[in-house]
XYZ file of C-alpha atoms in Angstrom:
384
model
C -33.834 -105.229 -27.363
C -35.696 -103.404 -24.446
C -38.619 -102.232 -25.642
C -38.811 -100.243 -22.078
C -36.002 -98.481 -23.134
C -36.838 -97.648 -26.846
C -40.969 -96.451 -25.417
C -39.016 -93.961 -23.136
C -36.677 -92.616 -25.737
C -39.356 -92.361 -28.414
C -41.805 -90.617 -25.563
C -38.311 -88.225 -24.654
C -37.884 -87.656 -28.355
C -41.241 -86.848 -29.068
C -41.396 -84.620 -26.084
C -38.011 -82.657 -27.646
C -39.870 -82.185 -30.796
C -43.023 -81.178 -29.301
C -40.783 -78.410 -27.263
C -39.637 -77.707 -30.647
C -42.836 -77.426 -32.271
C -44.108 -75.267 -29.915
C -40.953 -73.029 -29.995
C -41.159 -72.651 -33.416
C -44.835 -71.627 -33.299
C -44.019 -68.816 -30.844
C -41.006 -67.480 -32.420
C -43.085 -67.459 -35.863
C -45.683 -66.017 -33.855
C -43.181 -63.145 -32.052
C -41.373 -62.402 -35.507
C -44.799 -61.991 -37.180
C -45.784 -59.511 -34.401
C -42.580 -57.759 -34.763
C -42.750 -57.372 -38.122
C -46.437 -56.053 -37.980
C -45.183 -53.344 -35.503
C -42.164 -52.456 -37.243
C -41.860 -48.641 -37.651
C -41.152 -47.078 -41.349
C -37.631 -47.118 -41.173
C -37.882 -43.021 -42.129
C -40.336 -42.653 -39.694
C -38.032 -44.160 -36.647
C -36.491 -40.843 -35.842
C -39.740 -38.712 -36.119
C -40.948 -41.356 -32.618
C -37.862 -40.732 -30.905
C -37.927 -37.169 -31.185
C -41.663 -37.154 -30.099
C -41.066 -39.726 -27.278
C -38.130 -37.210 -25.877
C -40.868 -34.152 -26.149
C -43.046 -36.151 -23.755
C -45.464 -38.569 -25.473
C -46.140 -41.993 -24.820
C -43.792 -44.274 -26.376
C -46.000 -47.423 -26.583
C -48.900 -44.884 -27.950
C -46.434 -43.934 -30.527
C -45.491 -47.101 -31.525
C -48.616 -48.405 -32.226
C -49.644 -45.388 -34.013
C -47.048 -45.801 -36.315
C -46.503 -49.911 -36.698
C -50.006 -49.476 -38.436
C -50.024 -50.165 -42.667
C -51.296 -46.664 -43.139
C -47.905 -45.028 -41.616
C -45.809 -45.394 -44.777
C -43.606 -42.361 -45.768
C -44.417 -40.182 -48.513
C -41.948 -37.949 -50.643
C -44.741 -36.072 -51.920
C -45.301 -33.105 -49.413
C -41.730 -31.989 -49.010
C -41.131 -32.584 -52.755
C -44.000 -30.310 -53.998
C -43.151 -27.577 -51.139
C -39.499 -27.341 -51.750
C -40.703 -27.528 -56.228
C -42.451 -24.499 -55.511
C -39.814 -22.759 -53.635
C -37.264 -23.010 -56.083
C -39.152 -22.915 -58.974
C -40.101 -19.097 -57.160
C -36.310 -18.517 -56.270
C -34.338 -20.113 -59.567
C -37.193 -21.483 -62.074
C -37.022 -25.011 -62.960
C -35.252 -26.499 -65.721
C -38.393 -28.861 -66.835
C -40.325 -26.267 -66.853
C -37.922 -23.545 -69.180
C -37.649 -26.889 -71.553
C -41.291 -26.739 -71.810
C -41.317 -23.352 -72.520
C -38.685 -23.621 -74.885
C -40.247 -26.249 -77.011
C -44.006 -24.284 -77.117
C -42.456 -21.196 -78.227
C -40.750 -23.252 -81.175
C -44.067 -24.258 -81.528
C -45.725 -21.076 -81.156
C -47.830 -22.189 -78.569
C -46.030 -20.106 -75.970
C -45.043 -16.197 -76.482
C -43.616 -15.292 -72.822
C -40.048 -15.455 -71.535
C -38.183 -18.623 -70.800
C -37.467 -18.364 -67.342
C -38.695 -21.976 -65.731
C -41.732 -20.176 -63.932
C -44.944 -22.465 -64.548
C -46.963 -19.017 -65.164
C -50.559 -18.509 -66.077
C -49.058 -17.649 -69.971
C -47.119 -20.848 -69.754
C -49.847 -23.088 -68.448
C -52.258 -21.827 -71.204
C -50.176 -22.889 -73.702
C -49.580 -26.233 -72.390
C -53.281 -26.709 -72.075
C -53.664 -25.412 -75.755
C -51.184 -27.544 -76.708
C -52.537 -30.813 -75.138
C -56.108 -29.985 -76.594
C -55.097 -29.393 -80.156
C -52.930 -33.294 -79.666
C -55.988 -34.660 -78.534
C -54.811 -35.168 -74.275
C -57.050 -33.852 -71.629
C -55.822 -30.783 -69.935
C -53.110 -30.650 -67.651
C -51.176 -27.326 -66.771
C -48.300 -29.050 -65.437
C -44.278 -29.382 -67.062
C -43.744 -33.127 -66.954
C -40.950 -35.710 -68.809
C -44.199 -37.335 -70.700
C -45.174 -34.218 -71.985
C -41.491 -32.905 -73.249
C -41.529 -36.363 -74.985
C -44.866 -35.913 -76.198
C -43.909 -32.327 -77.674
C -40.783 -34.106 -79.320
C -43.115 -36.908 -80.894
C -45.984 -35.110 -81.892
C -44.914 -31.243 -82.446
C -47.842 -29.690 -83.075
C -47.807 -26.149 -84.184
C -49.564 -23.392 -83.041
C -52.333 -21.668 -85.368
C -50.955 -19.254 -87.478
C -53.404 -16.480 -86.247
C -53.425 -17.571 -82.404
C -54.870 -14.906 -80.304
C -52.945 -14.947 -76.846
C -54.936 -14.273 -73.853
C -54.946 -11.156 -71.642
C -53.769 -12.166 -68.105
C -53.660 -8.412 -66.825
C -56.842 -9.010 -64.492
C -56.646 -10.159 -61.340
C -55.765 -13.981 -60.966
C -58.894 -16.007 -59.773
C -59.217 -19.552 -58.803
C -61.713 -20.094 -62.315
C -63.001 -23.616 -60.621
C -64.689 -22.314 -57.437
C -66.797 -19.848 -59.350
C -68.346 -22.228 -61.895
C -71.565 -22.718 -61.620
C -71.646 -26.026 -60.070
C -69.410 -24.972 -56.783
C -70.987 -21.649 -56.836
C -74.367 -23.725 -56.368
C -72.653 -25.813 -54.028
C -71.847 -22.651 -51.827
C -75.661 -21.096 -52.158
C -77.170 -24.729 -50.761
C -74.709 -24.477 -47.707
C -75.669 -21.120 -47.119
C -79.070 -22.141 -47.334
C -78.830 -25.256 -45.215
C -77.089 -23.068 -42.478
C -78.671 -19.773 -41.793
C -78.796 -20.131 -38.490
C -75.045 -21.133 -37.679
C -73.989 -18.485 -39.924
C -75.768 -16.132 -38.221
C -74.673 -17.090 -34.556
C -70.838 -16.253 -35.970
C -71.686 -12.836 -37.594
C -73.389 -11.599 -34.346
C -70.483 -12.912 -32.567
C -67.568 -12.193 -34.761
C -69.479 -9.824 -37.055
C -67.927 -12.107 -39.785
C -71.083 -11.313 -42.707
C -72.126 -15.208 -43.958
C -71.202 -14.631 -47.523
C -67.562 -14.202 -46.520
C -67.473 -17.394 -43.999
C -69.132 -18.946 -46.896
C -66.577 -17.981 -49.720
C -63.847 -19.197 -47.618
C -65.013 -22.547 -47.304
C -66.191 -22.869 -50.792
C -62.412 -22.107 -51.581
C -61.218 -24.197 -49.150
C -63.078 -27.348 -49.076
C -65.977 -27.013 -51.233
C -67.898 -26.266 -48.082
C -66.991 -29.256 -46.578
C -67.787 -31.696 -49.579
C -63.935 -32.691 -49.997
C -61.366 -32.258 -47.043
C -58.517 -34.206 -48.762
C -57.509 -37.277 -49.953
C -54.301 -37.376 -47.547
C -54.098 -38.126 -43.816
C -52.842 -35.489 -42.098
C -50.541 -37.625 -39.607
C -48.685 -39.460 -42.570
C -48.132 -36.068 -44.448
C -46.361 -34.062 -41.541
C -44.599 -37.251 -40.607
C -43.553 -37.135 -43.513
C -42.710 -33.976 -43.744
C -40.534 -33.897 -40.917
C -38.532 -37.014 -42.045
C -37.829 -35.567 -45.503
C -35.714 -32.802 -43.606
C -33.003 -35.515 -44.883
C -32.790 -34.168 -48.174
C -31.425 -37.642 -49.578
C -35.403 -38.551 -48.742
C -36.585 -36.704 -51.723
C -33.389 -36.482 -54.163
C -35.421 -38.244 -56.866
C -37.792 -34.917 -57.004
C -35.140 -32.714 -58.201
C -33.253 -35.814 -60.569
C -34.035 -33.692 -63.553
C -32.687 -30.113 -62.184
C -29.506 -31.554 -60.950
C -29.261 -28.497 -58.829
C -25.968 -26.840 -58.205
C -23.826 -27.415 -55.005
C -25.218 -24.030 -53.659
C -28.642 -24.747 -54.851
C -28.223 -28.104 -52.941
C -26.974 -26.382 -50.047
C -30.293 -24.074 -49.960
C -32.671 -26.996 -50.699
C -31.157 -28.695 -47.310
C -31.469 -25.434 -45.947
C -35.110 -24.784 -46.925
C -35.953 -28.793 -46.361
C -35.037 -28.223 -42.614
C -36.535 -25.546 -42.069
C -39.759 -26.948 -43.174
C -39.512 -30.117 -41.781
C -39.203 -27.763 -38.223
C -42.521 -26.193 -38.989
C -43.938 -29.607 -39.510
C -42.730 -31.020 -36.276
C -44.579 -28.669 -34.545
C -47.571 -28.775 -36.216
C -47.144 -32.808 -35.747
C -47.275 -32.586 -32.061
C -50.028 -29.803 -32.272
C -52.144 -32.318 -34.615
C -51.103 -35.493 -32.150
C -52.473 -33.253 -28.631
C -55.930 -32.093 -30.966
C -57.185 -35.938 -31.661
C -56.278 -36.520 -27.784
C -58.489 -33.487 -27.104
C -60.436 -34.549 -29.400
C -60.596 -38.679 -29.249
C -60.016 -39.275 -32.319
C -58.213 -41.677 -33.830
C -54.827 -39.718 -35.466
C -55.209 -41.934 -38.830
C -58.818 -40.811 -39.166
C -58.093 -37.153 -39.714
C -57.759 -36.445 -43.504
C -56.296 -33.236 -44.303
C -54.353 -31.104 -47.575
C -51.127 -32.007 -48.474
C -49.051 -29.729 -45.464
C -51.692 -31.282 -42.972
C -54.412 -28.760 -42.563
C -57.995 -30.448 -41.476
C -61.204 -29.739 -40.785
C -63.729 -28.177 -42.653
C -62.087 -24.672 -42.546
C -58.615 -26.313 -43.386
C -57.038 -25.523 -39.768
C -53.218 -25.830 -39.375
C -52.978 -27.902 -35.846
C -51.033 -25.503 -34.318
C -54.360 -23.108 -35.378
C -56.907 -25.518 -34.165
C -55.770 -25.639 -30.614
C -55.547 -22.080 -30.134
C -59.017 -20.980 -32.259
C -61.383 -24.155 -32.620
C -64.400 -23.179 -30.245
C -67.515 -25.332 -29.691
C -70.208 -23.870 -31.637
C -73.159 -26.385 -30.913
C -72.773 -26.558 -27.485
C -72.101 -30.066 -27.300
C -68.553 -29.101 -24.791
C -66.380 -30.065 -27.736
C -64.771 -28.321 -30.763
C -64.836 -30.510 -33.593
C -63.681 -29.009 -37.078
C -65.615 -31.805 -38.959
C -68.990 -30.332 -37.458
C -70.416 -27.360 -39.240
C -71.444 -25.381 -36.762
C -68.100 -26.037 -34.290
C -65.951 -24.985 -37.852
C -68.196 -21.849 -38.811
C -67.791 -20.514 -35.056
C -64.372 -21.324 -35.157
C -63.633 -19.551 -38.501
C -65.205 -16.182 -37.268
C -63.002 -17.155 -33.999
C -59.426 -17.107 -36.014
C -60.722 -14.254 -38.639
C -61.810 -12.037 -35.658
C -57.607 -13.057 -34.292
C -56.267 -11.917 -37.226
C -57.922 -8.768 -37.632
C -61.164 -8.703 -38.520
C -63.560 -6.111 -37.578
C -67.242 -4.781 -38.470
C -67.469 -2.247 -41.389
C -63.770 -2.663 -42.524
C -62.725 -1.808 -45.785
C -61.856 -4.531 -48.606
C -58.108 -3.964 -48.699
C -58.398 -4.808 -44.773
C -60.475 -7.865 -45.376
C -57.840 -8.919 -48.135
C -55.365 -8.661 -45.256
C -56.904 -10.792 -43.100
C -57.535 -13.771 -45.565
C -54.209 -12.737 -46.920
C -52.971 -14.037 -43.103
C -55.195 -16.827 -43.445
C -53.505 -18.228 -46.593
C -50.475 -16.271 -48.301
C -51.819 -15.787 -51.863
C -53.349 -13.446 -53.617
C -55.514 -15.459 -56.115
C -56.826 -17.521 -53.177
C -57.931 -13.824 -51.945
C -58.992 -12.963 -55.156
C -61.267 -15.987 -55.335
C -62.821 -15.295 -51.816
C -63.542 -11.623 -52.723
C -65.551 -12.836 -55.980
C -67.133 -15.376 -54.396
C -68.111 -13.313 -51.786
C -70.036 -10.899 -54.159
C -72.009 -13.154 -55.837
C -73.230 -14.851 -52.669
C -74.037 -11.188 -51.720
C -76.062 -10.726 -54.596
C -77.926 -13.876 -54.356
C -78.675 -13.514 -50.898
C -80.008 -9.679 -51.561
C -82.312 -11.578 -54.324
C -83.913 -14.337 -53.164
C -81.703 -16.866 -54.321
C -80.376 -18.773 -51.901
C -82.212 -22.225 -51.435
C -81.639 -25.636 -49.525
């Protein structure tokens, strides 16, 4: 046999699988990359749309190839829960109701509107089984009313919910305490805004405690993923699973992809508003945490807001809303937009942090924690 022959096939053969090898490798090596920049599937329309509105595609892409850009039904789910629970009442929650009035936990009309009345008596009704206190109407706990039903004390005295609705939590003592060392801490920058804006610090001070317990806790979510995800769940079929117990009529449907739309449009914009801040800003997008519709900061900013209202307030030349002073001055800057004015009356305040945030106990709570910040700064009280 020629052994010449047979040493130049085995070196051809080994150079064939070497080529091989090495093919393999980068293949594995492009497919892994590929699938490490592979865009959320639900997410994939949300780029396009941005890329046609003028931002970088390869920006884009990267943004949202990373682990953290996963969608999330749970904005548009809890928005559109809300909506029709206000427009129809849910069914969960007029079971609920149902089943504590049989009980005699629950003396107010069955109408699927998670009330205060109705969230009393759920809370009454989970203390007295022994659960820790949760006002919300859930599957567990209509199974846990079937299981375990409970009944109400005979002489149950039903509270009076004629006063005005207040947000109880920010005017315990702890976040009350909270709000006096902030005040404390920041005389100065508090001051700078009143002469400015002649905002009075007890009322920039309120707000925040409301908001973000001055700053302590600016959510859990990132504000990118949640309007993202917002704007892809203007596809109804995104979020179907939300409303699997209401098994809403065709013309509730209809309205739900109606209302679903019409959010996910306010979310788009507030998307690209939040996208053109951190490139103001240069900040990474994924490293803004905001509430659950995207607001950030330490004033809880909408995007859209922060471009037009976030001032610098240190006079550093930039206008971050994660830096005290920057988000007092630019508080008194969007309260002073919306109406504010030195020496107005309360009903006129109430409007303007009515236009701040549409509901009346989060202006309740503001006005209350106002006063008591008033009365502790007129006595001394206030400490670091």
């Amino acid at each position: 046999m020629d052994t010449a022959w047979m040493a130049r096939l085995r070196t051809r053969w080994y150079g064939y699988a070497m080529s091989a090898a090495l093919v393999a490798v980068f293949l594995g090596a492009a497919l892994a990359a590929l699938a490490a920049s592979t865009v959320d599937p639900a997410f994939e329309p949300v780029v396009r749309r941005l890329v046609a509105d003028g931002f970088s595609e390869s920006r884009l892409r990267r943004l949202y190839s990373r682990a953290e850009m996963a969608f999330s039904q749970n904005a548009m789910a809890d928005k559109l829960t809300s909506l029709y629970m206000r427009k129809y009442g849910l069914r969960i929650v007029a079971d609920t109701q149902n089943r504590l009035s049989a009980l005699g936990w629950y003396p107010g009309p069955v109408d699927g509107r998670l009330d205060r009345m109705t969230k009393w008596a759920i809370k009454s009704y989970q203390t007295a089984v022994g659960l820790p206190p949760n006002p919300a109407a859930s599957e567990s706990l209509l199974e846990e009313l079937a299981r375990n039903p409970v009944r109400a004390p005979e002489n149950i005295a039903y509270p009076d919910f004629s006063a005005r609705e207040v947000h109880d939590i920010v005017l315990t003592p702890q976040r009350l305490g909270e709000a006096r060392e902030f005040y404390a801490r920041n005389r100065e920058a508090l001051s700078r805004v009143r002469q400015r804006y002649g905002v009075p610090e007890e009322y920039l001070v309120a707000l925040l405690a409301v908001e973000t317990r001055v700053g302590l806790y600016l959510g859990d979510r990132v504000a990118v993923v949640n309007l993202s995800s917002l704007v892809a769940a203007e596809d109804l079929k995104r979020i179907e699973s939300a409303f699997a117990y209401e098994k809403p009529s065709p013309d509730r449907r209809a309205w739900l992809e109606k209302k679903a739309l019409q959010k996910g449009e306010w979310a788009y914009g507030e998307l690209k508003a939040l996208l053109r801040y951190a490139d103001a800003q240069n900040m990474d997008p994924l490293s803004i945490p905001g509430s659950i519709y995207g607001a950030i900061g330490i004033c809880q900013f909408m995007p859209s807001n922060a471009l037009k209202y976030a001032v610098d307030g240190d006079g550093d030349g930039k206008a971050d809303l994660f830096d005290v002073a920057d988000a007092l001055m630019s508080l008194g800057n969007i309260l002073r937009a919306m109406g504010w004015k030195t020496g107005m009356s309360d009903e006129a305040m109430r409007k303007v942090f009515y236009a701040y945030n549409h509901s009346r106990v989060y202006v309740n709570t503001i006005m209350d924690a106002a006063a008591r910040l008033r009365e502790d700064a007129a006595s001394g009280r206030l400490t670091p």
